[in-house]
Coordinates of C-alpha atoms in Angstrom, one line a residue:
Chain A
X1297 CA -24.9 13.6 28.6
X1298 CA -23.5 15.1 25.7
X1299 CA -20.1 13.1 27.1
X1300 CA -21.6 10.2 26.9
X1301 CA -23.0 9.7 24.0
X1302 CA -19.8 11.2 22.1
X1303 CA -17.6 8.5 22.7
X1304 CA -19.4 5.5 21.2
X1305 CA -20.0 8.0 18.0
X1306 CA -16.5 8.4 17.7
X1307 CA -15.6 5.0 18.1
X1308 CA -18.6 4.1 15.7
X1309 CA -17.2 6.1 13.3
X1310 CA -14.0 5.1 13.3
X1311 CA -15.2 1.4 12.8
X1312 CA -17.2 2.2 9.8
X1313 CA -14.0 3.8 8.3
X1314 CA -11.6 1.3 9.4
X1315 CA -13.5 -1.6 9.0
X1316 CA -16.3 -0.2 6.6
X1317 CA -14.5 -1.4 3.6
X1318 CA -13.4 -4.1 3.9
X1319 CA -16.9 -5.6 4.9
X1320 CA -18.0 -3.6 1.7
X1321 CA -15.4 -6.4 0.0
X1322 CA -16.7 -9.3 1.5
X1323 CA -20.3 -8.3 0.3
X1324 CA -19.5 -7.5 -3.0
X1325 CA -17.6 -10.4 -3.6
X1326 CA -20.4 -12.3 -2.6
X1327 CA -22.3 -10.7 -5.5
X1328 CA -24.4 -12.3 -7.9
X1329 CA -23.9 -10.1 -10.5
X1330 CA -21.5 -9.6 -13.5
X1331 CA -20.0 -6.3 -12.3
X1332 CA -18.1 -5.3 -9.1
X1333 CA -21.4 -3.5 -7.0
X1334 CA -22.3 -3.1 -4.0
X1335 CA -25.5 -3.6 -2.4
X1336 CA -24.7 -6.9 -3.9
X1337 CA -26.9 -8.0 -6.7
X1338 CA -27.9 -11.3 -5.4
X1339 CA -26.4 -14.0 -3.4
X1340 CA -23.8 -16.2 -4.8
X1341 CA -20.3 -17.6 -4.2
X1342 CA -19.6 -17.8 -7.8
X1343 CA -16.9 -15.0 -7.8
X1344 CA -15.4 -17.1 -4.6
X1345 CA -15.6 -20.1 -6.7
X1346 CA -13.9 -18.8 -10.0
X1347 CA -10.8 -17.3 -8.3
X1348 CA -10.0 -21.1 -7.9
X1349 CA -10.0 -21.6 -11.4
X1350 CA -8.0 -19.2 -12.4
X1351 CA -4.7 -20.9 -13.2
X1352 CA -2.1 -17.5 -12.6
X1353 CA -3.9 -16.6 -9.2
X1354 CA -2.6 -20.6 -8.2
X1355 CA 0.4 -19.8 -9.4
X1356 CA 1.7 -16.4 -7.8
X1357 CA -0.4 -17.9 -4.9
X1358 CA 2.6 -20.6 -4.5
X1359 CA 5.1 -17.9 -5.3
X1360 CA 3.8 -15.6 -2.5
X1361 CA 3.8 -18.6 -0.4
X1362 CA 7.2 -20.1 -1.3
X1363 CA 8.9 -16.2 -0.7
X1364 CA 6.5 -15.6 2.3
X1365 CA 8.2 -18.7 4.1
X1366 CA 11.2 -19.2 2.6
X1367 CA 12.2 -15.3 2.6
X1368 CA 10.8 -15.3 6.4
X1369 CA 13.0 -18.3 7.3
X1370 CA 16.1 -17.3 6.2
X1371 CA 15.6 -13.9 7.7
X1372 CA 15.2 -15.7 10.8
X1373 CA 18.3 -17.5 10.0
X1374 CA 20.5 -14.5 9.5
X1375 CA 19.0 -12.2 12.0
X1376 CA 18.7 -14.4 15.2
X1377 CA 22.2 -15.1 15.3
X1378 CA 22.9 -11.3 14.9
X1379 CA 20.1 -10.1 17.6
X1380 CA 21.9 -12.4 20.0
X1381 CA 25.0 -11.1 19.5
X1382 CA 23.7 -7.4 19.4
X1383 CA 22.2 -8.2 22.9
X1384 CA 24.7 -10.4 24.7
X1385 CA 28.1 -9.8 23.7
X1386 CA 30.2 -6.0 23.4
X1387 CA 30.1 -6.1 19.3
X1388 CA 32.7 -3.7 18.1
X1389 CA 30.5 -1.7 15.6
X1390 CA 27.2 -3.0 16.9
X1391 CA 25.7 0.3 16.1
X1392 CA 26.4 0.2 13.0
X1393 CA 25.4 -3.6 12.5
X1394 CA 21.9 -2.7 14.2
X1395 CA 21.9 0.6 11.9
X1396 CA 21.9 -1.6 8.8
X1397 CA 19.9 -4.3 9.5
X1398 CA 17.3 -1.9 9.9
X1399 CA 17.8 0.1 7.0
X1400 CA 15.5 -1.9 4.6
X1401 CA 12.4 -0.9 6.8
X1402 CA 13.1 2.8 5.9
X1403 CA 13.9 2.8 2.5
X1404 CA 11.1 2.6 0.5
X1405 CA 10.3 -1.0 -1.5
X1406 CA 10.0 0.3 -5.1
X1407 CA 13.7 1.6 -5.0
X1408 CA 14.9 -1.4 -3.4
X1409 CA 13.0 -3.7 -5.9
X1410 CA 14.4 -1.4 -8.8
X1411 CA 18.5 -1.4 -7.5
X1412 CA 18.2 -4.8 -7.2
X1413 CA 16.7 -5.5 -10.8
X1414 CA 19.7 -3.1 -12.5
X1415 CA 22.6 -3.8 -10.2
X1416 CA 21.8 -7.9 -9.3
X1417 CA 20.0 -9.4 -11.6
X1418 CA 20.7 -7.5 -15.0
X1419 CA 24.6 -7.6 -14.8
X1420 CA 25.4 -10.5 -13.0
X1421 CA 22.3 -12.3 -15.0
X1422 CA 21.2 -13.1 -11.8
X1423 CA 17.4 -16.1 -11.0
X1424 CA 14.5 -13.8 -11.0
X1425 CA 13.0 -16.1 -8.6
X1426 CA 15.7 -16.2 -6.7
X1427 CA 16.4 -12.5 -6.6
X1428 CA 12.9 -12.0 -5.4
X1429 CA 13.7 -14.7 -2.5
X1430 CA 16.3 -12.4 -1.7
X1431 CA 14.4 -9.1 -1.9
X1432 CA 11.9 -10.2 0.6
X1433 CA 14.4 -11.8 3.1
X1434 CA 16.0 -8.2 3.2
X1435 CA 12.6 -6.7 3.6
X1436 CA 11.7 -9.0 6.7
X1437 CA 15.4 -9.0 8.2
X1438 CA 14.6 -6.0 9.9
X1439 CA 11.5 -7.3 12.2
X1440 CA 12.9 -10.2 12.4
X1441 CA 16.0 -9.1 14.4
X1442 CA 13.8 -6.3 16.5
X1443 CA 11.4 -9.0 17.7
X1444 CA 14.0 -11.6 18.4
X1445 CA 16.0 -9.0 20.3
X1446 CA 13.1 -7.9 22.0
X1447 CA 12.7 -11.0 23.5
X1448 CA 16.6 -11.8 24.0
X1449 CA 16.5 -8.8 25.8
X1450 CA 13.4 -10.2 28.3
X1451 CA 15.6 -13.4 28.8
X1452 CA 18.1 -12.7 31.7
X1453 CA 21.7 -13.6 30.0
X1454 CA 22.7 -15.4 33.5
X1455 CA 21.0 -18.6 32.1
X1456 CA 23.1 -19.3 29.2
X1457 CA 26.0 -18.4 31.3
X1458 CA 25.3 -20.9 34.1
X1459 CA 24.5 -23.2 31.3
X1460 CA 28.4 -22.3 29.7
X1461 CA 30.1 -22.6 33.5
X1462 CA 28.4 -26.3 33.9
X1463 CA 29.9 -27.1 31.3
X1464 CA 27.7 -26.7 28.3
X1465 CA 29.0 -25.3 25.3
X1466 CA 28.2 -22.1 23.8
X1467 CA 26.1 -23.1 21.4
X1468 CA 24.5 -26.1 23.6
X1469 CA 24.0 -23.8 25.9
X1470 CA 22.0 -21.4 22.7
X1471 CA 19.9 -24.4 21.8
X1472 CA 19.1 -25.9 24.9
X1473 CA 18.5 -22.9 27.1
X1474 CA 17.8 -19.7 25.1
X1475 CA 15.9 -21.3 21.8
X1476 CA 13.5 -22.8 23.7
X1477 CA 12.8 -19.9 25.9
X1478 CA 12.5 -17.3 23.4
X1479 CA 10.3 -19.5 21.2
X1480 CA 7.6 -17.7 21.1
X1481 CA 9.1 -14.6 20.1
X1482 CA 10.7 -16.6 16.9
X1483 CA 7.2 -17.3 16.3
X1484 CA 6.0 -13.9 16.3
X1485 CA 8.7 -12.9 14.1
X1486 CA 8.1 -15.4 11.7
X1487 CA 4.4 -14.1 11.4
X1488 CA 4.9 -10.6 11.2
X1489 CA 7.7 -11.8 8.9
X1490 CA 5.3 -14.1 6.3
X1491 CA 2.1 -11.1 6.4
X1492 CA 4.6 -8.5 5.7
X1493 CA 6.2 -10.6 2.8
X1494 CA 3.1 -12.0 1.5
X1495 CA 1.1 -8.5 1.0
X1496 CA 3.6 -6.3 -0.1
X1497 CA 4.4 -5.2 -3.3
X1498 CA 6.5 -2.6 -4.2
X1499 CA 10.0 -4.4 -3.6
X1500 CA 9.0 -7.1 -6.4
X1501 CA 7.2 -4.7 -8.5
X1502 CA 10.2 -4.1 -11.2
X1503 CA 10.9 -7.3 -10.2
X1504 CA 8.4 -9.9 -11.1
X1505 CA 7.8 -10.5 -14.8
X1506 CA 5.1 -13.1 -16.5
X1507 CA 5.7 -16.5 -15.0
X1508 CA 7.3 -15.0 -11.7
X1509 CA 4.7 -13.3 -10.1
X1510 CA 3.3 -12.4 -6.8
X1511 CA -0.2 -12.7 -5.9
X1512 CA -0.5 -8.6 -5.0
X1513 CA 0.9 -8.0 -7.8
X1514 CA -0.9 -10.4 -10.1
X1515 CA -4.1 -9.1 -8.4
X1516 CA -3.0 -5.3 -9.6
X1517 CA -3.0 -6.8 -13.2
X1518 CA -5.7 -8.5 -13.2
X1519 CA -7.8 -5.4 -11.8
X1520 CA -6.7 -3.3 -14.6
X1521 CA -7.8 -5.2 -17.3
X1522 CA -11.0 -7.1 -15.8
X1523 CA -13.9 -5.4 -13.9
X1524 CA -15.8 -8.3 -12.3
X1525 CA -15.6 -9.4 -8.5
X1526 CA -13.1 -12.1 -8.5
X1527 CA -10.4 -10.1 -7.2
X1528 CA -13.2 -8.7 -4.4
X1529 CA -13.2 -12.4 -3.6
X1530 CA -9.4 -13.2 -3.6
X1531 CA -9.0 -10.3 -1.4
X1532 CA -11.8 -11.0 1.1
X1533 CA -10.4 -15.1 1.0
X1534 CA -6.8 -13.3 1.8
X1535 CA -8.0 -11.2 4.5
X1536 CA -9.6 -14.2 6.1
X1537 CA -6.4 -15.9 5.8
X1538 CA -4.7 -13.3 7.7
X1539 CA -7.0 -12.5 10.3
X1540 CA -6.8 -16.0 11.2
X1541 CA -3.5 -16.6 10.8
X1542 CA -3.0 -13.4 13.5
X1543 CA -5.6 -14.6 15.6
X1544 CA -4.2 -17.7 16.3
X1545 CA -1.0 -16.5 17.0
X1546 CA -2.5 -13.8 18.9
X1547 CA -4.7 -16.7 21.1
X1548 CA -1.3 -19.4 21.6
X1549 CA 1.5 -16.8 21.5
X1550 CA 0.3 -13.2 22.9
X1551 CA 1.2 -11.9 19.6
X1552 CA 0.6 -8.5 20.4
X1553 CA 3.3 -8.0 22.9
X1554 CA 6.1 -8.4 20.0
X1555 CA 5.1 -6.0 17.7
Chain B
X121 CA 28.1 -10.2 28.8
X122 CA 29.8 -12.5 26.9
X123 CA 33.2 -10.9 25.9
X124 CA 34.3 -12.6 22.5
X125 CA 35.0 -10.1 20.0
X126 CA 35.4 -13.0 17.1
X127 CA 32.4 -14.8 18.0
X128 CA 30.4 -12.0 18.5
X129 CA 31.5 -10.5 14.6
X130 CA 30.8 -14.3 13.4
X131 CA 27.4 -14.0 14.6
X132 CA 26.3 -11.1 13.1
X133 CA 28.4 -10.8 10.3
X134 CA 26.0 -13.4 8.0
X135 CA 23.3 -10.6 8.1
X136 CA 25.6 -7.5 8.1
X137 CA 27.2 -8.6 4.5
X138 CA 23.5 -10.2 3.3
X139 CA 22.3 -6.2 4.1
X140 CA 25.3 -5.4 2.2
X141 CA 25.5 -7.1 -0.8
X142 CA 21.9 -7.5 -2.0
X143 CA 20.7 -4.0 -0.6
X144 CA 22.9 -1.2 1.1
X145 CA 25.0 -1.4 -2.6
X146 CA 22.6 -1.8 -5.4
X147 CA 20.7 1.2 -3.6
X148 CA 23.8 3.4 -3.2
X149 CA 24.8 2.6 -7.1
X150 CA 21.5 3.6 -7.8
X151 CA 21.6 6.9 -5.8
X152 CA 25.0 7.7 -7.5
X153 CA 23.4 7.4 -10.8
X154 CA 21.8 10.5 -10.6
X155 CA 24.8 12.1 -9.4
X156 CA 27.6 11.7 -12.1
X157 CA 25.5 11.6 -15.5
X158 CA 28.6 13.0 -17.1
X159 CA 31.5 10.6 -17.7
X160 CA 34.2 11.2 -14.7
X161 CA 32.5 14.0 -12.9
X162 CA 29.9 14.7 -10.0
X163 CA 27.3 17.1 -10.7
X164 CA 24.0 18.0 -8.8
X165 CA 22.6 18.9 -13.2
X166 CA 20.2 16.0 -12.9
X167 CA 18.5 17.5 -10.2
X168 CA 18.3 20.8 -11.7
X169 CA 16.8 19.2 -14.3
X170 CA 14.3 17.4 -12.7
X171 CA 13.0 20.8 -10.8
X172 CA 12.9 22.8 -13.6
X173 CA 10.0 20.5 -15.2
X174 CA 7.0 21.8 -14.1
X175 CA 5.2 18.2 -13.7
X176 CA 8.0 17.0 -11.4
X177 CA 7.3 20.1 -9.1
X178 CA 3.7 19.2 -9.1
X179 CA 4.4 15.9 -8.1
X180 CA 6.8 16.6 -5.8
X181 CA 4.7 19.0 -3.7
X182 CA 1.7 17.0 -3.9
X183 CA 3.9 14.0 -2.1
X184 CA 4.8 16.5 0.5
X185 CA 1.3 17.6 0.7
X186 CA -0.4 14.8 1.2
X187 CA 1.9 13.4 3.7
X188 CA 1.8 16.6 5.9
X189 CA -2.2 16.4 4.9
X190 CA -2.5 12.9 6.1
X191 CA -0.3 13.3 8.9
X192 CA -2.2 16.1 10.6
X193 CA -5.5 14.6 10.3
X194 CA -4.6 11.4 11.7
X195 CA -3.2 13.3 14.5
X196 CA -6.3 15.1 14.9
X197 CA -8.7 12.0 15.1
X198 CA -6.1 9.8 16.8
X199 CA -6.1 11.9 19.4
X200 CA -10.3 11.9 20.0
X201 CA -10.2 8.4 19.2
X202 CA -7.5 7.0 21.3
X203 CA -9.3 9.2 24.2
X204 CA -12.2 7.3 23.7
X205 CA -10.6 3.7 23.5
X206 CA -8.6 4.7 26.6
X207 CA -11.5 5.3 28.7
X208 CA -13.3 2.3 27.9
X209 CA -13.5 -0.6 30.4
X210 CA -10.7 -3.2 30.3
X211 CA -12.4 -6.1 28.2
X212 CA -13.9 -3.8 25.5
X213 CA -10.6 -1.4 25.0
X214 CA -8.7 -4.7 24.4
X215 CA -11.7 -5.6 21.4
X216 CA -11.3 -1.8 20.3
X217 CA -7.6 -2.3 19.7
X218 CA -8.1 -6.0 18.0
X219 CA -10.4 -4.0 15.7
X220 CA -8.5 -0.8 15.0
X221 CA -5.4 -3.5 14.4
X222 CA -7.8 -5.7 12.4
X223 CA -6.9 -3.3 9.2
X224 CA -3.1 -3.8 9.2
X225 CA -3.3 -7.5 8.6
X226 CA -5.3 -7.0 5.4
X227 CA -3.4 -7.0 1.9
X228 CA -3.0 -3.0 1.4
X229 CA -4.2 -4.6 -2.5
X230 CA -7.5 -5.3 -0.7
X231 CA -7.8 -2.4 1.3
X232 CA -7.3 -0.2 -1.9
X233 CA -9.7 -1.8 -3.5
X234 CA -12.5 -1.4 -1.2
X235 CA -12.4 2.4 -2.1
X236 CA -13.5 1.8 -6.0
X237 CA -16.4 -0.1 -4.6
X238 CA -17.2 2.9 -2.5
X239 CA -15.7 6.0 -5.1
X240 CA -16.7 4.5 -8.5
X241 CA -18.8 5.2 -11.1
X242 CA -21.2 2.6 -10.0
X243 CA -20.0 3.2 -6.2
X244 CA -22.3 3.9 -3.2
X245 CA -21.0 7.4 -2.9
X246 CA -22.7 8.0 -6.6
X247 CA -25.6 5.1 -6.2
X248 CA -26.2 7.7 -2.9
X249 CA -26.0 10.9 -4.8
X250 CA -28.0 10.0 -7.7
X251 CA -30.5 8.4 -5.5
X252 CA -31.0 11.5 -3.6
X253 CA -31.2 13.2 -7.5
X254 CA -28.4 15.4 -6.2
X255 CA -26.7 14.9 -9.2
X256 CA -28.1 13.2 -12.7
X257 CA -24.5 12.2 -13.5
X258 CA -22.2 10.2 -11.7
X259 CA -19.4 12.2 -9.8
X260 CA -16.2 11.7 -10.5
X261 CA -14.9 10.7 -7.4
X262 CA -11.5 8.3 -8.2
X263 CA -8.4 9.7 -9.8
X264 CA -8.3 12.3 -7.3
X265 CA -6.4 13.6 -4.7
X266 CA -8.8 13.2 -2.3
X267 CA -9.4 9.7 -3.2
X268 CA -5.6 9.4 -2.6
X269 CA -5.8 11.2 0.4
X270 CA -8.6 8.9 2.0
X271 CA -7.3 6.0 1.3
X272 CA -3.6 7.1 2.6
X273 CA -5.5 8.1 5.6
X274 CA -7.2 4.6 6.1
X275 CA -4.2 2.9 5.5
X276 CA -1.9 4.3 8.3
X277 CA -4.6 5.8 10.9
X278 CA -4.1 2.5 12.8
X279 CA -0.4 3.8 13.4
X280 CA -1.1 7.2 14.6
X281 CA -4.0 5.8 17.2
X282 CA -2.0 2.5 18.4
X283 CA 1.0 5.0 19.2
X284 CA -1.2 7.5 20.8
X285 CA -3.1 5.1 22.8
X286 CA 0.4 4.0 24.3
X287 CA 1.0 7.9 25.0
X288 CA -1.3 8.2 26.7
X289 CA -1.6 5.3 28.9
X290 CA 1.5 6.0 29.9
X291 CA 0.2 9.2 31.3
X292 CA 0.0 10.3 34.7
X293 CA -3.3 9.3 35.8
X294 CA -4.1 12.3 38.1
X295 CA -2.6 15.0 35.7
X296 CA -5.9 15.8 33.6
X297 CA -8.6 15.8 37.1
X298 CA -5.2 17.9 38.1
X299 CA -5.4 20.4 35.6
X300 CA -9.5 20.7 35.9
X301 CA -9.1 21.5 39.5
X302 CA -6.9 24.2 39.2
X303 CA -9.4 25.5 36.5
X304 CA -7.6 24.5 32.9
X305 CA -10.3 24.5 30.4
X306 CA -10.8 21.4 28.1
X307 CA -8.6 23.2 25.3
X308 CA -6.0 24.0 28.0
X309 CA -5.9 20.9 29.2
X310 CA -5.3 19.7 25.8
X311 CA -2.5 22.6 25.1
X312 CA -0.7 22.6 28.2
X313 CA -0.8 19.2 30.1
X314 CA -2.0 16.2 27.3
X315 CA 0.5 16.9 24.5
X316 CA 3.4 18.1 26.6
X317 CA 3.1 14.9 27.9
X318 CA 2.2 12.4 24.7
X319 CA 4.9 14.4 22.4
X320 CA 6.9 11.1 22.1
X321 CA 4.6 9.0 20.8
X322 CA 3.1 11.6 18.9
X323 CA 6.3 11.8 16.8
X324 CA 6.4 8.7 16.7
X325 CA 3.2 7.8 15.0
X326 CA 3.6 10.8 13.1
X327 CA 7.0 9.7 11.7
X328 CA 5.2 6.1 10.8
X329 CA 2.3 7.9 9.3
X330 CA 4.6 10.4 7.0
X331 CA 7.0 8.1 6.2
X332 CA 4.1 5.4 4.9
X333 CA 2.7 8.0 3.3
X334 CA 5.2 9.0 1.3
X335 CA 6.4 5.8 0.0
X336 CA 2.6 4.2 -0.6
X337 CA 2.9 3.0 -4.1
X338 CA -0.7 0.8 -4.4
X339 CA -3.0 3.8 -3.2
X340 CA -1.6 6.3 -5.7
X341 CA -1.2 3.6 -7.9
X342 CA -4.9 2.8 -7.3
X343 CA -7.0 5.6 -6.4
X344 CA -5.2 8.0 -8.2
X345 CA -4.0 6.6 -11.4
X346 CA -1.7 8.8 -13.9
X347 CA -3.5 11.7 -12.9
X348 CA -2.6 12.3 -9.5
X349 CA 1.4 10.9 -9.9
X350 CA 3.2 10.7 -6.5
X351 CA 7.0 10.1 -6.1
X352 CA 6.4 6.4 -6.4
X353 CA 4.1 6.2 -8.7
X354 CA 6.7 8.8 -11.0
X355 CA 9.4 6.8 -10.4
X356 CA 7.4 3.7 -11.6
X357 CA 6.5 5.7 -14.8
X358 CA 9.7 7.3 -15.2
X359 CA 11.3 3.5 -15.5
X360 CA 8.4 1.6 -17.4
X361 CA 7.0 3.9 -19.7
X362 CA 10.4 6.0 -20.6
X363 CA 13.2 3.8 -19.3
X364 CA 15.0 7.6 -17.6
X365 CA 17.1 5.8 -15.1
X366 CA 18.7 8.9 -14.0
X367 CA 15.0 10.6 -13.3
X368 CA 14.1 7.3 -11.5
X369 CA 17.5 7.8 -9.5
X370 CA 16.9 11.5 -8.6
X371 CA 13.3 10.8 -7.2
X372 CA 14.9 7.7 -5.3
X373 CA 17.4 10.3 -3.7
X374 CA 14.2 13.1 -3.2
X375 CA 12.6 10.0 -1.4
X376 CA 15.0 8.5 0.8
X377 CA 16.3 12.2 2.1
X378 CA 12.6 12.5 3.0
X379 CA 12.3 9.3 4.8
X380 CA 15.2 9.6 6.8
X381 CA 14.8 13.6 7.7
X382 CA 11.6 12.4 8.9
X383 CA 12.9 9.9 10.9
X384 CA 16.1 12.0 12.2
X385 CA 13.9 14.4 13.5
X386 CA 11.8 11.3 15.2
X387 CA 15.2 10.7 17.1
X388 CA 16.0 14.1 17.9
X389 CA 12.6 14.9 19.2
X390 CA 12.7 11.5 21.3
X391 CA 16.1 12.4 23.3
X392 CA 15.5 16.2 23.4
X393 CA 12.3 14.9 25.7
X394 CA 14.4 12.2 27.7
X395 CA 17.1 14.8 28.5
X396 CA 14.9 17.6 29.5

């Protein structure tokens, strides 16, 4: 009995901590009042409504976005060429090539953000934006080459050589045979890739500046100087944004097996 | 097997020298900063330095607190919570890892936010307390550690459970009815058979959990404020408020030996197990 009843309690509780929150979010921003509070005082999308008005929430909006995919795409760019050749050819070195494209995962953001701001941007008076774009391709390179050799690795390397000894070239052979069939996987990457991008911050924290800003970190500003629900709203719209983004990739794609 | 050396260094080289360039070298300068603050000569003073302050030692065992802190519990309640998820029937387990994933796809901004709602002045916690009359005025619950600690602790729980869950469905399936049959209590059970045999991806969510925990800057940032400074949130001071880049550089070194001891002895631990 006592069994029984001790699994749904833990798992109950777990929920409300997981979960708790961020429900708390959606009902406050749903609040009527003038204050962030929660039981919400009255109904009302007006907090919903007024994050659409405010013109630097559109504009680090756009900047996420343009970073999110452009940083994602040329990750994808660099990295699949150098997953396939980590899983299909003897690479002299390929330790230490697999080593370093997986170094930005474990070194933490804020130090990357900062040596990029002293050593790139200041001395060679290096495009903010552009540094940025850089920033977050290195911080997605390294998911994007695990997931792509992930499923490089589940695609038997006889294909593209049957393709090669019929006569296709090599890289016919890539685009005709292996692109298509690890598809899904480049999917995958490219949306773990765009929700890693998009919500971090500490990589563009030294980085962004007025004018160049990211929405997490235009949110972080905001919440220091204002006290009122919009950014409860931005960051229940956001989360929706996610969870749906995943959960269609997770319906078409089997997202879940990549990660 | 293809077995072109030059094609194979064409292929990977784009990312290899991208890595390079716009990471692997800013970050070393940056370490090295710390390292020769006199003209011409190495010297480990900067570090002294830093040590010797007493807030820097404050901060620096707090980090390594709270990430051992955060660490342990999430062991703890990963372990009675991916028990329960495994044992559920197919089609609800799979809901019960949608959900405990659910978390990780929300902006960590968001997630840190939720907590002022809950921890503030005007928060539940305090609309609770008051309500009660526990207290006549409102706690002060944020800009502490263990508002830090909670929220580090909601933020990279998921980790510990996915990993565990994957421990130990890859169990044997007779080993725990095994153990009860020869008469193992539950805490035996536990102690000898479960995490002999879920070590791996104990470490391995474990590493995940201590490393993120580490190097959080928007919890600390959030939850704790300038009172309760970790590394990060030092380092971020350190540069903005007084400009010290050889400070920012030595906590950037204190960090990254952190990270990667952590995840050394992740590898270690790993192959010990596959060799034995």
């Amino acid at each position: 009995m006592m069994r029984r009843l001790f699994s749904p309690l833990v798992l109950f509780l777990l929920l409300v901590f997981l979960i708790g929150p961020f429900i708390i979010i959606v009902a406050a921003s749903l609040s009527g009042g003038e204050t962030l509070a929660f039981p919400p005082q009255g109904l009302s999308l007006r907090w919903v409504a007024k994050v659409f008005t405010i013109d630097s929430f559109r504009a680090s909006f756009a900047m996420s976005m343009l970073l999110a995919i452009g940083g994602t795409l040329f990750a994808l760019i660099l990295g699949i060429p150098a997953a396939y050749a980590l899983s299909r050819y003897k690479l002299p070195g390929g330790e230490t090539v697999r080593t370093m494209v997986s170094l930005p995962i474990i070194v933490p953001g804020i130090i990357v953000g900062l040596a990029i701001l002293r050593y790139l941007v200041v001395p060679f008076s290096f495009d903010i934006t552009l540094a940025l774009f850089f920033a977050h391709t290195a911080l997605v390179l390294p998911y994007a080459v695990r997931v792509v050799s992930a499923s490089l690795n589940n695609l038997r390397s006889d294909m593209e050589e049957a393709a090669v000894l019929l006569g296709s070239s090599r890289l016919g052979a890539f685009f005709r045979v292996v692109l298509p069939n690890i598809r899904s996987g480049v999917l995958a990457a490219f949306i773990l890739g765009f929700v890693t991008s998009f919500n971090q911050v500490p990589v563009s924290l030294f980085l962004a500046k007025p004018g160049v800003q990211t929405l997490p970190i235009d949110m972080l500003g905001y919440m220091e100087t204002t006290y009122d629900p919009s950014v409860a709203a931005l960051s229940a719209l956001l989360a929706f944004l996610s969870i749906g983004i995943v959960f269609l990739a997770e319906r078409f794609l089997g997202f879940s097996r990549y990660v | 097997m293809f077995q072109n050396r030059a094609e194979a260094l064409a292929l990977a080289l784009p990312a290899a020298v991208f890595v390079a360039v716009v990471f692997l070298a800013p970050v070393l300068i940056l370490l090295s900063e710390g390292f020769h603050i006199a003209p011409g000569g190495w010297t480990l003073s900067a570090y002294a330095g830093f040590f010797s302050e007493a807030l820097n030692q404050t901060v620096f065992l707090r980090t390594l607190r709270l990430g051992v802190e955060v660490t342990a519990v999430s062991a703890v309640i990963g372990y009675v919570a991916a028990f329960a998820i495994v044992n559920l029937p197919p089609k609800s387990k799979g809901r019960m890892v949608g959900l405990v994933v659910l978390p990780l796809m929300i902006s960590p901004v968001a997630r840190t936010y939720a907590w002022i709602v809950i921890l503030g002045r005007t928060g539940i916690v305090n609309r609770v307390v008051q309500g009660l009359g526990l207290s006549s005025e409102p706690l002060r619950l944020l800009f502490s550690e263990t508002a830090v600690f909670i929220g580090l602790l909601q933020l990279f729980l998921p980790l510990m459970i996915l990993s565990l869950i994957s421990a130990l469905e890859n169990m044997p399936k007779d080993a725990i009815p095994a153990a009860r049959v020869l008469g193992a209590n539950w805490f035996q059970v536990f102690w000898k058979v479960v995490l002999p045999l879920t070590r791996e991806g104990l470490v391995v969510g474990g590493t995940l959990v201590f490393t993120g925990s580490l190097t959080a800057y928007i919890t600390p940032a959030i939850l704790g404020g300038s009172k309760v400074l970790m590394l990060e949130t030092l380092l971020y001071q350190r540069i903005s408020v007084s400009n010290d880049y050889v400070s920012a550089s030595v906590i950037a070194f204190i960090l990254i030996v952190m990270s990667f001891g952590a995840n050394l002895v992740l590898k270690r631990l790993a192959t010990a197990r596959s060799r034995a």
